[in-house]
Amino acid sequence: MRIPCVDAGLISPLVQLLNSKDQEVLLQTGRALGNICYDSHEGRSAVDQAGGAQIVIDHLRSLCSITDPANEKLLTVFCGMLMNYSNENDSLQAQLINMGVIPTLVKLLGIHCQNAALTEMCLVAFGNLAELESSKEQFASTNIAEELVKLFKKQIEHDKREMIFEVLAPLAENDAIKLQLVEAGLVECLLEIVQQKVDSDKEDDIAELKTASDLMVLLLLGDESMQKLFEGGKGNVFQRVLSWIPSNNHQLQLAGALAIANFARNDGNCIHMVDNGIVEKLMDLLDRHVEDGNVTVQHAALSALRNLAIPVVNKAKMLSAGVTEAVLKFLKSEMPPVQFKLLGTLRMLIDAQAEAAEQLGKNVKLVERLVEWCEAKDHAGVMGESNRLLSALIRHSKSKDVIKTIVQSGGIKHLVTMATSEHVIMQNEALVALALIAALELGTAEKDLESAKLVQILHRLLADERSAPEIKYNSMVLICALMGSESLHKEVQDLAFLDVVSKLRSHENKSVAQQASLTEQRLTVDS
């Protein structure tokens, strides 16, 4: 029926009827256009060309404040028509946003929140529009947060609350709206739901507990909203979230650990939490998930520990609390997300901690697992973090025993490959580790460095104009260190390094130019 209406040219006259002053005519016209637009590209296109959407939005704006039942019925029909017109069509939704539909609908919701049908229409419309990135700014300039929280507090039925949740989730991805929702009191509502549902085994209650705790974690992703809820570590919300970690409910354990990871996004919060015993709580949680544990909980708890280990003052405290031992229990995990966080946590913990780096670097099981993960080509994150930890063990320990362990486990070739990474920071870490190997244990590593074609790679890095200054500098330092090996020395001579190095004497970076002069002298003396 819809396409024949379009073909018969009925759309333009119908849209003209929207200018009528007769409420019944407007009602029936709105219904007819809503039906024509329903799931019909041709119908929507015709209504668009006739300018129907703008007229309907203008009506919504002008009728918005009238609360009699007949008017509310008309408003509901018009909202439904706009939904049918734009449903699952990004360009038409963007058009409605540009026409200012969002502030109009928010005002509508505030005035008519007692009308269930109209409220429902507004919520469905918000749910559709909120998926569009361009809508977030408009939503943020309205009092949507306040209206939704007010509405949420009134709802008893699960289905109604679920509808509001479906609008809140996409809106809460915007940092400004996160803060507005926190200020409007959403967090208190979410905590109440968690308290009510935590012991229930009903499917609906379990689903609602998950939605509420997930949304809580999402609100903590905004810096301002997170800091407001942290309240110097004394806030009610922070304390309640802490109590989730030792709970027996996996969803709450997960949300609690993720919330701590989110609170741990600045040094002040991290230091406060470590001083107040959070590390022990997280280690207890990890302990409960070692054997056949919940992977998402493992991942979340390790994320929190990794973030907490970033401030320098926390590292020694966390090491003496036994965090490395707790983390190493997951070395046998076959789950890449857990492997990734485990590696990141250890790397953060040993940063500038020589003793801890040496202890871990002599742990053969760990080093062998790292070497294995350095080949995890399907998981770039795990591969990258394994390489970085391998390098960090050498850089922070400066220990001959650590280097020997890494050589015996077959780690040298991975450090050489890491020097060719597309990330300058990783290239640099590899070159510094290799320079330490060459300075401390060249005899032990010589064969591996040769077979990994280190000298050829260094030649390439120095000759490549795109190499960063620090890469050129560290490559030359490494060349000088390799001259102590007869076979590697011969490779350096065979590759005519002097030509490349002498060109770098006029490099714009002073450190590179100075190191080029020193390297040139070394190469000339040893030739």
Coordinates of C-alpha atoms in Angstrom, one line a residue:
M1 CA 0.0 0.0 0.0
R2 CA 2.8 2.5 0.8
I3 CA 4.5 2.6 -2.6
P4 CA 1.2 3.1 -4.5
C5 CA 0.5 6.1 -2.2
V6 CA 3.8 7.6 -3.2
D7 CA 3.3 6.8 -6.9
A8 CA -0.2 8.3 -6.8
G9 CA 1.4 11.6 -5.6
L10 CA -0.6 11.6 -2.3
I11 CA 2.3 12.6 -0.1
S12 CA 2.5 16.3 -0.9
P13 CA -1.2 16.9 -0.4
L14 CA -1.0 14.9 2.9
V15 CA 1.9 17.1 4.1
Q16 CA -0.1 20.2 3.2
L17 CA -2.9 18.9 5.5
L18 CA -0.4 19.2 8.4
N19 CA -1.0 23.0 8.1
S20 CA -4.7 22.5 9.1
K21 CA -6.0 24.1 12.3
D22 CA -8.3 21.1 12.9
Q23 CA -6.9 18.7 15.5
E24 CA -8.7 15.7 14.1
V25 CA -7.3 16.3 10.6
L26 CA -3.8 16.7 12.1
L27 CA -4.2 13.4 14.1
Q28 CA -5.3 11.4 11.1
T29 CA -2.7 13.0 8.8
G30 CA 0.0 12.2 11.3
R31 CA -1.2 8.6 11.5
A32 CA -1.3 8.3 7.7
L33 CA 2.2 9.7 7.2
G34 CA 3.5 7.5 10.0
N35 CA 2.2 4.4 8.2
I36 CA 3.6 5.5 4.9
C37 CA 7.0 6.1 6.4
Y38 CA 7.0 2.7 8.2
D39 CA 9.8 0.6 6.8
S40 CA 9.5 2.3 3.4
H41 CA 12.4 4.1 1.8
E42 CA 10.1 5.6 -0.9
G43 CA 7.6 6.8 1.7
R44 CA 10.3 8.5 3.8
S45 CA 11.9 10.1 0.8
A46 CA 8.6 11.6 -0.4
V47 CA 7.8 13.0 3.1
D48 CA 11.4 14.4 3.3
Q49 CA 11.0 16.1 -0.1
A50 CA 7.6 17.6 0.9
G51 CA 9.2 19.0 4.1
G52 CA 6.9 17.0 6.4
A53 CA 9.4 16.5 9.2
Q54 CA 10.0 20.2 9.8
I55 CA 6.3 20.9 10.0
V56 CA 5.8 18.1 12.6
I57 CA 8.7 19.4 14.7
D58 CA 7.2 22.9 14.6
H59 CA 3.9 21.4 15.8
L60 CA 5.6 19.6 18.7
R61 CA 7.3 22.8 19.7
S62 CA 4.2 24.9 19.7
L63 CA 1.9 22.2 21.3
C64 CA 4.5 21.1 23.8
S65 CA 3.1 23.0 26.8
I66 CA -0.6 22.0 26.5
T67 CA -1.4 19.1 28.7
D68 CA -5.0 18.2 27.8
P69 CA -5.6 14.5 26.8
A70 CA -6.5 15.3 23.1
N71 CA -3.3 17.3 22.7
E72 CA -1.2 14.6 24.3
K73 CA -2.7 12.0 21.9
L74 CA -1.7 14.3 19.0
L75 CA 1.8 14.7 20.4
T76 CA 2.2 10.9 20.7
V77 CA 1.1 10.4 17.1
F78 CA 3.6 13.1 15.9
C79 CA 6.4 11.5 17.9
G80 CA 5.5 8.1 16.4
M81 CA 5.5 9.5 12.9
L82 CA 9.0 11.0 13.3
M83 CA 10.2 7.7 14.7
N84 CA 8.9 5.8 11.7
Y85 CA 10.3 8.5 9.4
S86 CA 13.9 8.2 10.8
N87 CA 14.1 4.7 12.3
E88 CA 17.5 3.1 11.4
N89 CA 18.3 5.8 9.0
D90 CA 21.3 7.8 10.1
S91 CA 21.0 10.6 7.6
L92 CA 17.3 11.3 8.4
Q93 CA 18.1 11.1 12.2
A94 CA 20.9 13.6 11.6
Q95 CA 18.4 15.8 9.7
L96 CA 16.0 15.8 12.7
I97 CA 18.9 16.7 15.1
N98 CA 19.7 19.6 12.9
M99 CA 16.1 20.7 12.9
G100 CA 16.3 20.9 16.8
V101 CA 14.2 17.8 17.6
I102 CA 16.3 16.9 20.7
P103 CA 15.6 20.0 22.9
T104 CA 11.9 19.8 21.9
L105 CA 11.6 16.1 22.9
V106 CA 13.4 16.7 26.2
K107 CA 11.0 19.6 27.0
L108 CA 8.1 17.3 26.0
L109 CA 9.3 14.5 28.4
G110 CA 9.6 17.0 31.3
I111 CA 6.1 18.4 30.8
H112 CA 4.3 15.1 30.0
C113 CA 6.1 12.6 32.2
Q114 CA 2.8 11.5 33.7
N115 CA 1.6 10.3 30.2
A116 CA 2.9 6.7 29.8
A117 CA 2.4 6.5 26.0
L118 CA 4.1 9.8 25.3
T119 CA 6.9 9.1 27.7
E120 CA 7.6 5.8 26.0
M121 CA 7.6 7.4 22.5
C122 CA 10.2 10.0 23.8
L123 CA 12.4 7.3 25.3
V124 CA 12.4 5.2 22.0
A125 CA 13.2 8.4 20.1
F126 CA 16.1 9.2 22.5
G127 CA 17.4 5.7 22.2
N128 CA 17.6 6.0 18.4
L129 CA 19.0 9.5 18.3
A130 CA 21.6 8.9 21.1
E131 CA 23.4 6.3 19.0
L132 CA 24.5 9.1 16.7
E133 CA 27.6 10.9 17.8
S134 CA 26.3 14.2 16.5
S135 CA 23.4 14.1 19.0
K136 CA 25.6 14.0 22.1
E137 CA 26.4 17.7 22.1
Q138 CA 22.7 18.7 21.7
F139 CA 21.7 16.3 24.5
A140 CA 24.4 17.8 26.7
S141 CA 23.0 21.3 26.3
T142 CA 19.6 20.2 27.6
N143 CA 18.5 18.9 31.0
I144 CA 18.0 15.3 29.7
A145 CA 20.1 13.9 32.6
E146 CA 17.8 15.5 35.2
E147 CA 14.6 14.4 33.4
L148 CA 15.8 10.8 32.9
V149 CA 16.9 10.4 36.5
K150 CA 13.6 11.9 37.7
L151 CA 11.7 9.5 35.5
F152 CA 13.9 6.6 36.6
K153 CA 13.2 7.2 40.3
K154 CA 9.5 6.8 39.7
Q155 CA 9.7 3.5 37.8
I156 CA 8.9 0.3 39.6
E157 CA 8.5 -2.0 36.6
H158 CA 11.6 -3.7 35.2
D159 CA 10.6 -3.1 31.5
K160 CA 10.2 0.6 32.1
R161 CA 13.6 0.9 33.8
E162 CA 15.1 -1.1 31.0
M163 CA 13.9 1.4 28.5
I164 CA 15.5 4.2 30.4
F165 CA 18.7 2.2 30.7
E166 CA 18.8 1.8 26.9
V167 CA 18.9 5.6 26.6
L168 CA 21.3 6.2 29.5
A169 CA 24.0 3.8 28.2
P170 CA 24.7 5.6 24.9
L171 CA 24.3 9.0 26.5
A172 CA 26.7 8.2 29.3
E173 CA 29.5 7.7 26.7
N174 CA 29.7 11.5 26.6
D175 CA 31.9 13.0 29.3
A176 CA 29.8 16.1 29.8
I177 CA 26.6 14.0 30.2
K178 CA 28.4 11.6 32.5
L179 CA 29.0 14.5 34.9
Q180 CA 25.4 15.7 34.5
L181 CA 24.0 12.2 35.3
V182 CA 26.3 12.0 38.4
E183 CA 25.1 15.4 39.6
A184 CA 21.4 14.5 38.9
G185 CA 21.8 11.6 41.4
L186 CA 21.9 8.6 39.0
V187 CA 24.6 6.8 41.0
E188 CA 22.5 6.6 44.1
C189 CA 19.7 5.0 42.0
L190 CA 22.2 2.5 40.6
L191 CA 23.6 1.6 44.0
E192 CA 20.1 1.1 45.3
I193 CA 19.3 -1.4 42.4
V194 CA 22.5 -3.3 43.2
Q195 CA 21.5 -3.6 46.8
Q196 CA 18.0 -4.7 46.0
K197 CA 19.0 -7.3 43.4
V198 CA 22.3 -8.7 44.6
D199 CA 20.8 -11.8 46.3
S200 CA 18.1 -12.5 43.7
D201 CA 18.3 -15.4 41.3
K202 CA 15.5 -14.2 39.0
E203 CA 16.7 -13.6 35.4
D204 CA 15.3 -10.1 35.2
D205 CA 17.0 -9.1 38.5
I206 CA 20.3 -10.6 37.4
A207 CA 20.1 -8.7 34.1
E208 CA 19.2 -5.4 35.9
L209 CA 22.1 -5.8 38.4
K210 CA 24.5 -6.2 35.5
T211 CA 23.1 -3.2 33.6
A212 CA 23.2 -1.0 36.7
S213 CA 26.8 -2.0 37.7
D214 CA 28.0 -1.7 34.1
L215 CA 26.6 1.8 33.9
M216 CA 28.2 2.7 37.1
V217 CA 31.6 1.7 35.7
L218 CA 30.9 3.7 32.5
L219 CA 30.2 6.8 34.6
L220 CA 33.6 6.5 36.2
L221 CA 35.3 6.7 32.8
G222 CA 34.9 10.4 32.7
D223 CA 37.7 12.2 34.6
E224 CA 35.4 14.8 36.2
S225 CA 32.6 12.4 37.1
M226 CA 35.2 9.9 38.5
Q227 CA 36.9 12.5 40.7
K228 CA 33.6 13.8 41.9
L229 CA 32.6 10.3 43.1
F230 CA 36.0 9.5 44.6
E231 CA 35.7 12.4 47.0
G232 CA 39.3 12.0 48.2
G233 CA 38.6 8.3 48.8
K234 CA 36.1 9.0 51.5
G235 CA 33.0 9.2 49.3
N236 CA 30.0 6.9 49.9
V237 CA 30.1 5.7 46.3
F238 CA 33.8 4.7 46.5
Q239 CA 33.2 2.9 49.8
R240 CA 30.2 1.0 48.4
V241 CA 32.2 0.0 45.3
L242 CA 34.9 -1.3 47.6
S243 CA 32.4 -3.6 49.3
W244 CA 31.7 -5.2 45.9
I245 CA 35.2 -6.7 45.6
P246 CA 34.9 -9.3 48.4
S247 CA 31.3 -10.2 47.4
N248 CA 30.4 -13.6 46.1
N249 CA 28.7 -12.2 43.1
H250 CA 30.9 -12.4 40.0
Q251 CA 29.2 -9.5 38.3
L252 CA 29.8 -7.3 41.4
Q253 CA 33.4 -8.5 41.7
L254 CA 34.0 -7.6 38.1
A255 CA 32.3 -4.1 38.4
G256 CA 34.2 -3.4 41.6
A257 CA 37.6 -4.2 40.1
L258 CA 36.8 -2.2 36.9
A259 CA 35.6 0.7 39.1
I260 CA 38.9 0.6 41.0
A261 CA 40.8 0.5 37.7
N262 CA 38.9 3.7 36.7
F263 CA 39.5 5.4 40.0
A264 CA 43.2 4.6 39.6
R265 CA 43.6 7.0 36.7
N266 CA 45.7 9.6 38.5
D267 CA 48.6 9.4 40.9
G268 CA 46.8 11.0 43.9
N269 CA 43.9 8.4 43.8
C270 CA 46.4 5.5 43.3
I271 CA 48.6 6.5 46.3
H272 CA 45.5 6.9 48.5
M273 CA 44.1 3.6 47.6
V274 CA 47.4 1.6 48.0
D275 CA 47.9 3.3 51.4
N276 CA 44.4 2.2 52.4
G277 CA 44.7 -1.5 51.6
I278 CA 43.1 -1.9 48.2
V279 CA 46.0 -4.1 46.9
E280 CA 45.3 -6.8 49.5
K281 CA 41.6 -6.8 48.5
L282 CA 42.5 -7.2 44.8
M283 CA 45.0 -10.0 45.6
D284 CA 42.4 -11.8 47.6
L285 CA 40.0 -11.5 44.7
L286 CA 42.6 -12.8 42.2
D287 CA 43.3 -15.7 44.6
R288 CA 39.6 -16.7 44.3
H289 CA 40.0 -16.9 40.6
V290 CA 43.2 -18.8 40.0
E291 CA 41.8 -22.2 39.3
D292 CA 39.2 -22.2 36.6
G293 CA 38.5 -18.6 37.5
N294 CA 36.3 -16.0 35.8
V295 CA 38.5 -14.5 33.0
T296 CA 36.7 -11.1 33.0
V297 CA 37.3 -10.8 36.8
Q298 CA 41.0 -11.8 36.4
H299 CA 41.4 -9.2 33.6
A300 CA 39.7 -6.5 35.6
A301 CA 41.7 -7.1 38.8
L302 CA 44.9 -7.2 36.9
S303 CA 43.9 -3.9 35.1
A304 CA 43.4 -2.3 38.5
L305 CA 46.8 -3.5 39.8
R306 CA 48.5 -2.3 36.7
N307 CA 47.1 1.2 37.1
L308 CA 47.9 1.3 40.8
A309 CA 51.5 0.4 40.1
I310 CA 52.1 3.5 37.9
P311 CA 53.1 6.0 40.7
V312 CA 56.7 5.6 41.7
V313 CA 55.9 5.5 45.4
N314 CA 53.5 2.6 45.0
K315 CA 55.9 0.2 43.3
A316 CA 57.9 -0.8 46.4
K317 CA 54.8 -1.0 48.5
M318 CA 53.1 -3.3 46.0
L319 CA 56.2 -5.4 45.6
S320 CA 56.5 -6.0 49.3
A321 CA 52.8 -6.8 49.5
G322 CA 53.5 -9.8 47.2
V323 CA 51.8 -8.5 44.0
T324 CA 54.4 -10.2 41.7
E325 CA 53.7 -13.6 43.3
A326 CA 50.0 -13.1 43.0
V327 CA 50.2 -12.1 39.3
L328 CA 52.6 -14.9 38.4
K329 CA 50.0 -17.4 39.4
F330 CA 48.3 -16.5 36.0
L331 CA 51.4 -17.3 33.9
K332 CA 49.7 -20.5 32.7
S333 CA 46.6 -18.6 31.5
E334 CA 45.8 -19.2 27.8
M335 CA 43.6 -16.1 27.6
P336 CA 45.2 -13.2 25.7
P337 CA 43.4 -10.4 27.6
V338 CA 44.7 -11.9 30.9
Q339 CA 48.2 -12.4 29.5
F340 CA 48.2 -8.8 28.2
K341 CA 47.3 -7.3 31.6
L342 CA 49.6 -9.6 33.5
L343 CA 52.6 -8.5 31.4
G344 CA 51.6 -4.8 31.8
T345 CA 51.3 -5.1 35.5
L346 CA 54.8 -6.8 35.9
R347 CA 56.3 -4.1 33.6
M348 CA 54.9 -1.3 35.7
L349 CA 56.0 -2.9 38.9
I350 CA 59.7 -3.4 37.9
D351 CA 60.1 0.1 36.4
A352 CA 63.3 1.5 38.2
Q353 CA 63.1 -1.4 40.7
A354 CA 66.4 -3.2 40.2
E355 CA 66.0 -5.9 42.7
A356 CA 62.5 -6.9 41.6
A357 CA 63.7 -6.8 37.9
E358 CA 66.6 -9.1 38.7
Q359 CA 64.4 -11.5 40.7
L360 CA 61.9 -11.8 37.8
G361 CA 64.6 -11.9 35.1
K362 CA 66.2 -14.9 36.7
N363 CA 62.8 -16.7 36.9
V364 CA 63.3 -19.2 34.0
K365 CA 59.6 -20.1 33.8
L366 CA 58.6 -16.5 33.3
V367 CA 61.3 -15.8 30.8
E368 CA 60.4 -18.9 28.8
R369 CA 56.8 -17.9 28.8
L370 CA 57.7 -14.4 27.6
V371 CA 59.8 -15.8 24.7
E372 CA 56.8 -18.0 23.8
W373 CA 54.4 -15.0 23.9
C374 CA 56.9 -13.0 21.8
E375 CA 55.7 -15.2 18.9
A376 CA 52.0 -14.7 19.5
K377 CA 51.4 -13.3 16.1
D378 CA 47.6 -13.5 16.4
H379 CA 47.7 -11.2 19.5
A380 CA 49.8 -8.1 18.7
G381 CA 49.2 -6.7 22.2
V382 CA 50.5 -9.7 24.0
M383 CA 53.4 -9.9 21.6
G384 CA 54.3 -6.3 22.1
E385 CA 54.0 -6.4 25.9
S386 CA 56.2 -9.6 26.1
N387 CA 58.9 -7.9 24.1
R388 CA 58.7 -4.8 26.3
L389 CA 58.9 -6.8 29.5
L390 CA 61.8 -8.8 28.2
S391 CA 63.7 -5.5 27.5
A392 CA 62.6 -4.0 30.8
L393 CA 64.0 -6.9 32.8
I394 CA 67.4 -6.2 31.3
R395 CA 67.2 -2.4 31.4
H396 CA 66.1 -2.2 35.1
S397 CA 68.2 -5.0 36.5
K398 CA 71.4 -4.4 34.5
S399 CA 72.2 -7.9 35.6
K400 CA 74.5 -10.5 33.9
D401 CA 72.4 -13.3 35.4
V402 CA 69.2 -11.9 33.8
I403 CA 70.9 -11.6 30.4
K404 CA 72.2 -15.2 30.6
T405 CA 68.7 -16.4 31.4
I406 CA 67.3 -14.5 28.5
V407 CA 70.0 -15.8 26.1
Q408 CA 69.5 -19.4 27.3
S409 CA 65.7 -19.1 26.8
G410 CA 66.1 -17.8 23.2
G411 CA 65.0 -14.2 23.8
I412 CA 67.8 -12.4 22.0
K413 CA 66.2 -12.7 18.5
H414 CA 63.0 -11.1 19.8
L415 CA 64.8 -8.1 21.1
V416 CA 66.6 -7.7 17.8
T417 CA 63.2 -7.9 16.0
M418 CA 61.8 -5.4 18.4
A419 CA 64.5 -2.9 17.3
T420 CA 62.6 -2.8 14.0
S421 CA 59.2 -2.1 15.5
E422 CA 57.0 0.6 14.0
H423 CA 56.8 2.2 17.5
V424 CA 59.8 4.4 18.4
I425 CA 59.4 3.8 22.1
M426 CA 59.7 0.0 21.5
Q427 CA 62.7 0.4 19.2
N428 CA 64.4 2.5 21.7
E429 CA 63.7 0.1 24.6
A430 CA 65.1 -2.8 22.5
L431 CA 68.3 -0.9 21.5
V432 CA 69.0 0.1 25.1
A433 CA 68.6 -3.5 26.3
L434 CA 70.8 -4.8 23.4
A435 CA 73.5 -2.2 24.3
L436 CA 73.5 -3.5 27.9
I437 CA 73.7 -7.1 26.7
A438 CA 76.7 -6.1 24.5
A439 CA 78.4 -4.3 27.4
L440 CA 77.8 -6.9 30.1
E441 CA 77.6 -10.4 28.3
L442 CA 78.7 -10.0 24.7
G443 CA 80.5 -13.4 24.7
T444 CA 77.3 -15.2 25.8
A445 CA 75.0 -13.4 23.3
E446 CA 77.4 -13.2 20.4
K447 CA 76.1 -16.1 18.3
D448 CA 72.4 -15.2 18.8
L449 CA 73.1 -11.5 17.9
E450 CA 74.8 -12.8 14.7
S451 CA 72.1 -15.1 13.6
A452 CA 69.4 -12.4 14.3
K453 CA 71.3 -10.2 11.8
L454 CA 71.7 -7.4 14.3
V455 CA 74.5 -5.6 12.5
Q456 CA 72.5 -5.5 9.2
I457 CA 69.5 -4.1 11.1
L458 CA 71.6 -1.4 12.7
H459 CA 73.0 -0.4 9.3
R460 CA 69.5 -0.1 8.0
L461 CA 68.3 2.0 11.0
L462 CA 71.3 4.4 10.6
A463 CA 70.9 4.7 6.8
D464 CA 67.1 5.3 7.0
E465 CA 66.3 9.1 7.0
R466 CA 63.0 8.4 8.8
S467 CA 64.7 6.9 11.9
A468 CA 64.1 9.1 14.9
P469 CA 67.2 10.9 16.4
E470 CA 67.2 8.7 19.6
I471 CA 67.1 5.6 17.4
K472 CA 70.2 6.8 15.4
Y473 CA 72.0 7.7 18.7
N474 CA 71.3 4.4 20.4
S475 CA 72.2 2.4 17.3
M476 CA 75.6 4.0 17.2
V477 CA 76.1 3.4 21.0
L478 CA 75.3 -0.3 20.3
I479 CA 77.7 -0.5 17.3
C480 CA 80.5 0.7 19.5
A481 CA 79.6 -1.9 22.1
L482 CA 79.6 -4.7 19.5
M483 CA 83.2 -4.0 18.5
G484 CA 84.4 -6.2 21.4
S485 CA 83.3 -9.3 19.4
E486 CA 85.6 -10.5 16.6
S487 CA 82.8 -11.9 14.4
L488 CA 80.5 -8.9 14.9
H489 CA 83.4 -6.5 14.4
K490 CA 84.1 -8.1 11.0
E491 CA 80.4 -7.7 10.0
V492 CA 80.6 -4.0 10.9
Q493 CA 83.7 -3.6 8.7
D494 CA 82.1 -5.5 5.8
L495 CA 79.1 -3.3 5.8
A496 CA 81.0 0.0 5.4
F497 CA 79.4 1.7 8.4
L498 CA 81.9 4.6 8.2
D499 CA 80.1 6.1 5.2
V500 CA 76.7 6.1 7.0
V501 CA 78.1 7.3 10.3
S502 CA 80.3 10.1 8.9
K503 CA 77.1 11.6 7.2
L504 CA 75.5 11.8 10.7
R505 CA 78.3 14.1 12.0
S506 CA 76.3 17.0 10.5
H507 CA 73.0 15.9 11.9
E508 CA 70.7 18.7 13.3
N509 CA 70.5 16.9 16.6
K510 CA 73.6 17.7 18.7
S511 CA 73.6 14.4 20.6
V512 CA 73.4 12.4 17.3
A513 CA 76.2 14.5 15.7
Q514 CA 78.5 14.0 18.8
Q515 CA 77.8 10.3 18.9
A516 CA 78.6 10.1 15.2
S517 CA 82.0 11.7 15.7
L518 CA 82.8 9.3 18.6
T519 CA 81.6 6.3 16.6
E520 CA 83.6 7.3 13.6
Q521 CA 86.7 7.5 15.7
R522 CA 86.0 4.1 17.1
L523 CA 85.4 2.6 13.7
T524 CA 88.6 4.2 12.3
V525 CA 90.8 3.1 15.2
D526 CA 89.4 -0.5 15.0
S527 CA 89.5 -0.8 11.2

